[in-house]
Short mmCIF file of C-alpha atoms and ligand atoms in Angstrom, two decimals:
data_model
loop_
_atom_site.label_atom_id
_atom_site.label_comp_id
_atom_site.label_asym_id
_atom_site.label_seq_id
_atom_site.Cartn_x
_atom_site.Cartn_y
_atom_site.Cartn_z
CA MET A 27 0.00 0.00 0.00
CA ASN A 28 1.35 3.44 -0.91
CA LEU A 29 0.96 6.77 0.78
CA ARG A 30 -0.73 9.53 -1.18
CA GLN A 31 0.75 13.00 -0.56
CA SER A 32 -2.60 14.74 -0.13
CA PHE A 33 -2.50 16.11 3.38
CA ASN A 34 -2.62 19.73 2.26
CA HIS A 35 -5.04 21.05 4.88
CA SER A 36 -6.19 23.93 2.71
CA LYS A 37 -8.19 21.48 0.60
CA ALA A 38 -11.48 20.76 2.31
CA SER A 39 -12.83 17.21 2.21
CA PRO A 40 -14.97 16.87 -0.90
CA ALA A 41 -18.08 15.81 1.02
CA ARG A 42 -19.25 14.51 4.31
CA THR A 43 -17.62 11.11 4.76
CA ALA A 44 -18.06 8.37 7.33
CA VAL A 45 -16.60 5.07 8.41
CA ARG A 46 -18.10 2.34 10.55
CA GLY A 47 -16.16 -0.10 12.71
CA ALA A 48 -14.91 -0.63 16.25
CA ALA A 49 -13.32 2.47 17.79
CA LEU A 50 -11.12 3.41 20.71
CA LEU A 51 -11.54 6.96 22.01
CA PRO A 52 -8.56 8.01 24.17
CA GLN A 53 -9.19 10.79 26.68
CA CYS A 54 -6.87 13.39 28.23
CA ASP A 55 -7.31 11.80 31.69
CA GLY A 56 -5.55 8.62 30.48
CA SER A 57 -8.72 6.54 30.03
CA VAL A 58 -10.08 5.12 26.77
CA GLN A 59 -13.72 4.80 25.76
CA TRP A 60 -14.71 1.71 23.77
CA LEU A 61 -17.29 1.71 20.98
CA PRO A 62 -17.57 -1.85 19.55
CA ASP A 63 -19.67 -0.60 16.62
CA ALA A 64 -18.93 3.07 16.01
CA TRP A 65 -19.98 5.64 13.44
CA LEU A 66 -17.37 8.31 12.73
CA ALA A 67 -18.28 11.09 10.28
CA TRP A 68 -16.37 14.19 9.22
CA GLN A 69 -16.74 17.25 7.09
CA ASP A 70 -14.26 20.00 6.16
CA GLY A 71 -11.48 18.08 7.87
CA ARG A 72 -13.12 17.81 11.29
CA LEU A 73 -15.12 15.10 13.01
CA CYS A 74 -18.83 15.93 13.22
CA GLU A 75 -20.29 12.61 14.46
CA VAL A 76 -18.69 10.18 16.92
CA ARG A 77 -21.22 7.72 18.30
CA ALA A 78 -22.49 4.15 18.44
CA ALA A 79 -23.74 3.07 15.01
CA THR A 80 -27.46 2.51 14.46
CA ALA A 81 -29.33 0.27 12.03
CA ASP A 82 -29.63 3.25 9.64
CA ASP A 83 -25.85 3.76 9.35
CA ARG A 84 -25.35 1.70 6.22
CA LEU A 85 -23.23 4.03 4.15
CA VAL A 86 -20.02 2.14 4.82
CA THR A 87 -19.66 -1.08 6.76
CA GLN A 88 -16.20 -2.06 7.96
CA THR A 89 -16.76 -4.08 11.09
CA ALA A 90 -13.36 -5.78 10.69
CA THR A 91 -11.54 -2.48 11.26
CA LEU A 92 -10.55 -0.86 14.54
CA TYR A 93 -10.33 2.94 14.39
CA LEU A 94 -8.01 5.02 16.53
CA PRO A 95 -7.04 8.68 16.39
CA GLY A 96 -3.81 9.32 14.49
CA LEU A 97 -0.94 9.02 16.98
CA ILE A 98 1.28 11.89 18.17
CA ASP A 99 5.03 11.69 18.89
CA LEU A 100 6.65 14.49 20.92
CA HIS A 101 10.24 13.25 20.73
CA CYS A 102 11.70 11.96 17.46
CA HIS A 103 14.84 12.92 15.50
CA TRP A 104 13.82 12.94 11.84
CA PRO A 105 17.42 13.18 10.48
CA GLN A 106 18.11 9.86 12.20
CA SER A 107 15.14 8.10 10.66
CA HIS A 108 17.15 6.53 7.82
CA VAL A 109 19.55 4.96 10.37
CA ARG A 110 16.94 4.12 13.00
CA GLY A 111 17.75 1.06 15.04
CA GLN A 112 21.04 0.52 13.18
CA PHE A 113 23.50 1.51 15.87
CA GLY A 114 23.82 0.54 19.52
CA GLY A 115 26.17 1.35 22.38
CA ALA A 116 25.83 3.86 25.18
CA LEU A 117 24.57 7.39 24.60
CA LEU A 118 27.78 9.43 24.25
CA PRO A 119 29.80 7.12 21.95
CA TRP A 120 26.61 6.45 19.94
CA LEU A 121 26.17 10.20 19.37
CA ARG A 122 29.82 10.90 18.55
CA GLU A 123 30.52 7.89 16.34
CA ALA A 124 27.22 7.24 14.55
CA ILE A 125 24.66 10.02 14.88
CA TRP A 126 26.50 13.30 14.53
CA PRO A 127 28.28 12.19 11.33
CA ALA A 128 24.90 11.09 9.94
CA GLU A 129 23.36 14.50 10.72
CA ALA A 130 26.21 16.43 9.06
CA ALA A 131 24.95 15.26 5.64
CA PHE A 132 21.83 17.45 6.04
CA ALA A 133 23.85 20.58 5.21
CA ASP A 134 23.23 19.53 1.59
CA PRO A 135 19.69 20.76 0.75
CA GLN A 136 19.14 17.94 -1.74
CA VAL A 137 19.90 15.32 0.89
CA ALA A 138 17.72 17.15 3.41
CA GLU A 139 14.77 17.36 1.01
CA GLU A 140 14.97 13.75 -0.06
CA ARG A 141 15.19 12.49 3.53
CA ALA A 142 12.45 14.82 4.76
CA LYS A 143 10.07 13.42 2.12
CA THR A 144 10.95 9.83 2.96
CA PHE A 145 10.56 10.48 6.68
CA LEU A 146 7.13 12.09 6.26
CA ASN A 147 5.93 9.23 4.10
CA GLU A 148 7.16 6.66 6.56
CA ILE A 149 5.88 8.26 9.76
CA LEU A 150 2.41 8.97 8.34
CA ARG A 151 2.33 5.42 6.97
CA ALA A 152 3.06 4.20 10.50
CA GLY A 153 0.01 6.08 11.83
CA THR A 154 1.67 9.10 13.46
CA VAL A 155 0.00 12.30 12.25
CA GLY A 156 1.86 14.97 14.20
CA GLY A 157 4.37 15.76 16.86
CA LEU A 158 7.43 17.66 17.95
CA PHE A 159 10.58 16.77 16.05
CA PHE A 160 14.31 17.33 16.41
CA GLY A 161 15.89 18.50 13.17
CA PRO A 162 19.56 18.44 12.19
CA PRO A 163 21.69 21.40 13.42
CA ASN A 164 20.68 23.31 10.30
CA VAL A 165 17.81 25.84 10.17
CA GLN A 166 17.19 25.46 6.44
CA ALA A 167 16.73 21.69 6.76
CA SER A 168 14.14 22.17 9.51
CA ALA A 169 12.36 24.78 7.41
CA LEU A 170 12.30 22.33 4.52
CA LEU A 171 10.65 19.63 6.62
CA LEU A 172 8.01 22.04 7.91
CA ALA A 173 7.25 23.29 4.38
CA LEU A 174 6.53 19.69 3.33
CA ALA A 175 4.80 18.51 6.52
CA PRO A 176 1.16 18.82 7.55
CA PRO A 177 0.27 21.55 10.09
CA SER A 178 0.42 19.28 13.16
CA PHE A 179 4.20 18.83 12.72
CA PHE A 180 6.51 21.05 14.79
CA ASP A 181 10.27 20.99 14.43
CA GLY A 182 13.40 22.68 15.70
CA PRO A 183 16.97 22.63 14.39
CA ALA A 184 19.17 21.08 17.09
CA LEU A 185 21.31 23.86 18.53
CA MET A 186 24.93 22.80 19.13
CA MET A 187 27.46 25.48 20.00
CA ARG A 188 30.27 23.39 21.56
CA HIS A 189 31.66 19.89 22.18
CA ALA A 190 30.78 18.50 18.73
CA PRO A 191 32.43 18.36 15.26
CA ALA A 192 33.02 21.86 13.87
CA GLU A 193 30.64 21.40 10.91
CA LEU A 194 27.70 20.95 13.31
CA LEU A 195 28.37 24.01 15.48
CA THR A 196 26.38 27.25 15.15
CA PRO A 197 26.49 30.33 17.41
CA VAL A 198 23.17 30.61 19.25
CA ALA A 199 22.48 34.19 18.08
CA GLN A 200 22.98 33.16 14.46
CA MET A 201 20.65 30.17 14.73
CA LEU A 202 17.89 32.15 16.45
CA ALA A 203 18.20 34.98 13.90
CA GLU A 204 17.90 32.50 11.02
CA MET A 205 14.82 30.95 12.66
CA GLU A 206 13.18 34.38 13.05
CA GLU A 207 13.74 35.21 9.38
CA LEU A 208 11.78 32.23 8.02
CA PRO A 209 8.28 32.73 6.51
CA ALA A 210 5.48 33.09 9.07
CA ASP A 211 3.81 29.77 8.22
CA ILE A 212 7.10 28.06 9.09
CA THR A 213 8.10 30.09 12.18
CA LYS A 214 4.78 29.37 13.88
CA ARG A 215 5.72 25.65 13.94
CA LEU A 216 9.33 26.04 15.06
CA ALA A 217 10.61 24.83 18.42
CA VAL A 218 13.57 26.04 20.44
CA THR A 219 15.85 22.99 20.50
CA PRO A 220 19.06 23.14 22.55
CA ARG A 221 20.30 19.61 21.86
CA PHE A 222 21.34 18.93 25.46
CA ALA A 223 23.23 20.82 28.15
CA PRO A 224 26.72 19.59 27.07
CA ASN A 225 26.25 21.24 23.66
CA VAL A 226 24.95 24.64 24.87
CA ASP A 227 26.44 26.89 27.58
CA ALA A 228 24.45 28.81 30.21
CA ASP A 229 24.23 31.98 28.10
CA GLY A 230 23.06 29.96 25.11
CA LEU A 231 20.35 28.25 27.17
CA ARG A 232 19.17 31.63 28.47
CA ALA A 233 18.99 32.98 24.91
CA CYS A 234 16.85 29.95 24.00
CA ALA A 235 14.47 30.65 26.89
CA GLU A 236 14.17 34.29 25.82
CA ALA A 237 13.41 33.31 22.21
CA MET A 238 10.82 30.82 23.45
CA ALA A 239 9.02 33.53 25.47
CA LYS A 240 9.30 36.13 22.70
CA HIS A 241 7.86 33.94 19.92
CA GLY A 242 5.56 31.61 21.88
CA TRP A 243 7.61 28.65 20.66
CA PRO A 244 7.70 25.27 22.39
CA ALA A 245 11.08 24.11 23.69
CA GLN A 246 12.57 20.62 23.63
CA SER A 247 15.74 19.02 24.91
CA HIS A 248 17.11 15.96 26.72
CA VAL A 249 17.67 15.40 30.44
CA SER A 250 19.27 12.70 32.63
CA GLU A 251 19.32 9.91 30.10
CA ASN A 252 22.62 8.26 30.95
CA LEU A 253 25.02 8.28 33.94
CA ASP A 254 28.13 9.33 31.95
CA GLU A 255 26.12 12.18 30.42
CA ILE A 256 25.02 13.33 33.90
CA LYS A 257 28.62 13.27 35.12
CA TRP A 258 29.69 15.37 32.13
CA VAL A 259 26.93 17.93 32.80
CA ALA A 260 28.04 18.15 36.46
CA GLU A 261 31.60 18.95 35.29
CA LEU A 262 30.40 21.56 32.80
CA PHE A 263 27.96 23.24 35.22
CA PRO A 264 29.66 22.86 38.64
CA LEU A 265 27.25 25.26 40.37
CA ALA A 266 24.07 23.51 39.22
CA LYS A 267 22.17 21.42 41.80
CA SER A 268 21.34 18.82 39.14
CA TYR A 269 21.13 18.34 35.37
CA LEU A 270 17.51 19.54 35.41
CA ASP A 271 18.56 22.57 37.46
CA VAL A 272 20.73 23.72 34.52
CA TYR A 273 17.54 24.17 32.46
CA ALA A 274 15.64 25.63 35.44
CA GLU A 275 18.33 28.29 35.97
CA ALA A 276 18.14 29.24 32.28
CA GLY A 277 14.34 29.71 32.51
CA LEU A 278 13.59 26.85 30.15
CA LEU A 279 11.13 24.84 32.29
CA GLY A 280 7.37 25.22 32.04
CA PRO A 281 4.24 23.90 30.31
CA HIS A 282 5.63 24.69 26.84
CA THR A 283 8.71 22.48 27.33
CA VAL A 284 9.21 18.77 26.61
CA LEU A 285 12.30 17.06 28.04
CA ALA A 286 13.14 13.57 26.87
CA HIS A 287 14.10 10.68 29.15
CA GLY A 288 14.48 11.64 32.85
CA VAL A 289 15.77 8.14 33.58
CA HIS A 290 18.01 9.23 36.47
CA LEU A 291 16.30 12.23 38.07
CA GLY A 292 16.53 12.94 41.81
CA PRO A 293 13.58 13.50 44.20
CA LYS A 294 13.86 17.31 43.98
CA ASP A 295 13.89 17.10 40.18
CA TRP A 296 10.54 15.29 40.14
CA GLU A 297 9.07 18.02 42.32
CA LEU A 298 10.50 20.70 40.04
CA LEU A 299 9.05 19.09 36.92
CA ALA A 300 5.63 18.94 38.59
CA GLN A 301 5.77 22.49 40.00
CA THR A 302 6.76 23.99 36.65
CA GLY A 303 4.34 21.89 34.57
CA THR A 304 7.23 20.69 32.37
CA TRP A 305 6.42 17.69 30.16
CA LEU A 306 8.51 14.51 30.13
CA ALA A 307 8.82 12.39 26.98
CA HIS A 308 9.23 8.78 28.03
CA CYS A 309 11.05 6.75 25.37
CA PRO A 310 11.12 3.11 26.53
CA THR A 311 12.36 1.57 23.25
CA SER A 312 15.25 4.05 23.07
CA ASN A 313 16.16 3.46 26.73
CA GLN A 314 16.28 -0.26 25.98
CA ALA A 315 18.36 0.20 22.81
CA LEU A 316 21.02 2.37 24.47
CA GLY A 317 20.95 0.53 27.82
CA SER A 318 20.05 3.80 29.58
CA GLY A 319 17.93 2.16 32.30
CA ARG A 320 14.23 2.23 33.25
CA MET A 321 12.57 5.62 33.66
CA PRO A 322 10.83 5.42 37.07
CA LEU A 323 7.30 5.98 35.79
CA GLU A 324 5.99 5.52 39.35
CA GLN A 325 7.77 8.80 40.25
CA ALA A 326 6.17 10.65 37.35
CA LYS A 327 2.77 9.35 38.43
CA ALA A 328 3.30 10.01 42.16
CA HIS A 329 4.33 13.62 41.50
CA GLY A 330 1.70 14.29 38.85
CA VAL A 331 4.31 15.04 36.17
CA ARG A 332 2.80 15.23 32.69
CA TRP A 333 4.37 12.54 30.56
CA VAL A 334 3.97 11.27 27.02
CA LEU A 335 5.25 8.27 25.12
CA ALA A 336 7.73 8.95 22.33
CA THR A 337 9.84 6.94 19.89
CA ASP A 338 13.17 8.84 20.10
CA VAL A 339 14.00 7.57 16.62
CA GLY A 340 16.85 6.84 15.69
CA ALA A 341 17.81 5.30 19.08
CA GLY A 342 14.27 3.97 19.09
CA PRO A 343 14.18 1.46 16.23
CA LEU A 344 10.66 2.13 14.87
CA LEU A 345 8.54 5.13 13.91
CA SER A 346 5.45 3.32 15.23
CA GLN A 347 4.08 4.58 18.53
CA LEU A 348 2.44 1.15 18.90
CA ASP A 349 5.97 -0.19 19.52
CA CYS A 350 6.46 2.28 22.40
CA MET A 351 3.04 1.34 23.82
CA GLY A 352 4.04 -2.34 23.91
CA ALA A 353 7.45 -1.52 25.41
CA LEU A 354 5.82 0.63 28.10
CA LEU A 355 3.84 -2.34 29.41
CA GLN A 356 6.87 -4.60 29.22
CA VAL A 357 9.56 -2.45 30.90
CA HIS A 358 7.47 -1.42 33.90
CA GLN A 359 6.12 -4.86 34.69
CA GLY A 360 6.77 -5.59 38.37
CA HIS A 361 7.80 -1.95 39.03
CA CYS A 362 4.86 0.30 38.22
CA SER A 363 1.23 -0.32 37.40
CA VAL A 364 0.41 0.91 33.90
CA ASN A 365 -2.13 -0.44 31.42
CA ALA A 366 -2.63 -0.44 27.66
CA CYS A 367 -5.34 2.24 27.81
CA GLU A 368 -2.89 4.64 29.49
CA ALA A 369 -0.31 3.72 26.85
CA LEU A 370 -2.69 4.77 24.06
CA ALA A 371 -3.81 8.00 25.76
CA HIS A 372 -0.19 9.02 26.36
CA ALA A 373 0.59 8.48 22.66
CA SER A 374 -2.46 10.36 21.32
CA ALA A 375 -4.84 12.61 23.31
CA ILE A 376 -2.28 13.74 25.91
CA PRO A 377 0.56 14.74 23.54
CA GLY A 378 -2.17 16.28 21.36
CA GLU A 379 -3.01 18.56 24.29
CA PHE A 380 0.61 19.73 24.37
CA LEU A 381 0.60 20.77 20.70
CA ALA A 382 -2.86 22.37 20.90
CA GLN A 383 -1.31 25.02 23.20
CA PHE A 384 0.39 26.49 20.13
CA ASP A 385 -2.40 26.44 17.55
CA PRO A 386 -6.16 26.60 18.26
CA ASP A 387 -6.80 24.62 15.06
CA LEU A 388 -5.15 21.62 16.76
CA LYS A 389 -7.74 21.46 19.57
CA GLY A 390 -8.76 17.84 20.00
CA LEU A 391 -5.62 16.52 18.24
CA GLY A 392 -5.11 12.87 19.16
CA GLN A 393 -8.78 12.34 20.04
CA LEU A 394 -11.79 10.98 18.21
CA ALA A 395 -14.14 13.72 19.38
CA ILE A 396 -16.63 16.03 17.70
CA GLY A 397 -14.76 19.08 16.42
CA ALA A 398 -11.35 17.38 16.52
CA PRO A 399 -9.24 17.22 13.34
CA ALA A 400 -10.26 14.11 11.36
CA HIS A 401 -6.89 12.36 11.67
CA ILE A 402 -7.89 8.70 11.95
CA ILE A 403 -6.10 5.39 11.50
CA GLY A 404 -7.69 2.00 10.88
CA VAL A 405 -6.03 -1.30 11.79
CA PRO A 406 -7.26 -4.89 11.51
CA ARG A 407 -9.64 -5.38 14.43
CA PRO A 408 -8.08 -7.50 17.19
CA ALA A 409 -10.16 -9.83 19.38
CA GLY A 410 -11.47 -8.47 22.68
CA ASP A 411 -14.61 -7.01 24.17
CA ASP A 412 -13.37 -3.95 26.03
CA ALA A 413 -10.75 -1.25 25.43
CA GLU A 414 -8.04 -2.87 27.52
CA SER A 415 -8.37 -6.38 26.07
CA VAL A 416 -8.55 -5.07 22.48
CA LEU A 417 -5.42 -2.97 23.00
CA GLN A 418 -3.56 -5.78 24.74
CA GLU A 419 -4.29 -7.98 21.74
CA LEU A 420 -3.28 -5.23 19.27
CA LEU A 421 0.07 -4.85 21.07
CA GLN A 422 0.81 -8.55 20.52
CA THR A 423 1.45 -7.73 16.84
CA PRO A 424 5.04 -8.71 15.88
CA ARG A 425 7.35 -5.67 15.88
CA ASN A 426 8.37 -6.10 12.25
CA LEU A 427 4.74 -5.57 11.15
CA LEU A 428 3.98 -2.47 13.23
CA GLU A 429 5.15 0.29 10.86
CA SER A 430 2.90 -1.04 8.11
CA LEU A 431 -0.02 -2.12 10.30
CA PRO A 432 -2.52 0.68 9.50
CA THR A 433 -4.78 -0.25 6.61
CA GLN A 434 -6.31 3.24 6.55
CA VAL A 435 -4.79 6.63 7.39
CA PHE A 436 -6.91 9.79 7.12
CA TYR A 437 -5.36 13.24 7.56
CA ALA A 438 -7.97 16.01 7.93
CA GLY A 439 -10.38 13.57 6.37
CA HIS A 440 -8.21 12.83 3.32
CA ALA A 441 -7.38 9.16 2.78
CA LEU A 442 -3.59 8.93 2.54
CA LEU A 443 -3.30 5.22 1.77
CA THR A 444 -4.15 3.95 -1.67
ZN1 ZN B 19 16.37 12.23 21.64
#
């Protein structure tokens, strides 16, 4: 099955359209509503009917399909997509030896364009219809992705001003100035993206926080993923109370910020994340791949920290959020109670809430709700008679089939699969 490049949101759906099948409706409180025989209708790109089907709903009958909202990924490195899952090792050697050289190639606009197109095709094919993405350390490459991507994609060029190969380094003022000069339809979907504290000094981080406040941009970075990384940050910022404190001191924490990992945070850090409303992207497949450890999800839950599931491609091997949902249940078994319904909500409705802060048109993103964007995926219906059992069965799908599992993908009501 091929993906049709027809997600241009300016084109309204030709007519009111509907599908009928089983449906899972994730909610922002982490629960999921189950409709075994649902009727989903949309017009002009937005859902207008979401309800149990009746005997009169005969327009389309697809009882063998399970419908879900398109999934949302708040932490994924698109310039690593073509090497996803190919390299292992611990974080720092993996970055230096495999990832940074791979990202240097994006200085060539032809390479950047070709890989941006491939990435968009592959991630939409896998059922992810939006998110927050890390670009290469190159503003033009990020702009190129955003020009090609649908409006629910946000992206930031990874800022690196030190401790990396010279061809990847950019002064912070230069990068922010280049970001500000892009066309308005691009700048409104940019994100401030200091790669991680070792690559950006305190002044650079403060400049990022100022740009974030000035432009209303989201911010994204990494925190406390690996013990060697934490040790390095402590050497570089000797006055900081912790790795997270480096970002707090710069003014980068808050409800517009997503930090990936948090595998080795201290008790005060959990309180600080909760107090500031900072979001944590939990990337269980990446943590497994790089041997980073288990993120203590029980701490996030106990402190009321807002967390989402994310792929962290290319350390994460797959673009499919279904893979992260399965890994979530597996890695926390015996440590923290978490179910498949929570896994779905934290890969759809909850990250959708994060992005909706930046664009009112995204309200309802990641939900199957009246008025929400009609981003819907259909997969073969698994056995089961409630949301949890259906999802548990869905997550038994072999990993090598997950990226091509959706049989239907609708973006703003347009069918993308042919
Ligand atoms: Zn990452």
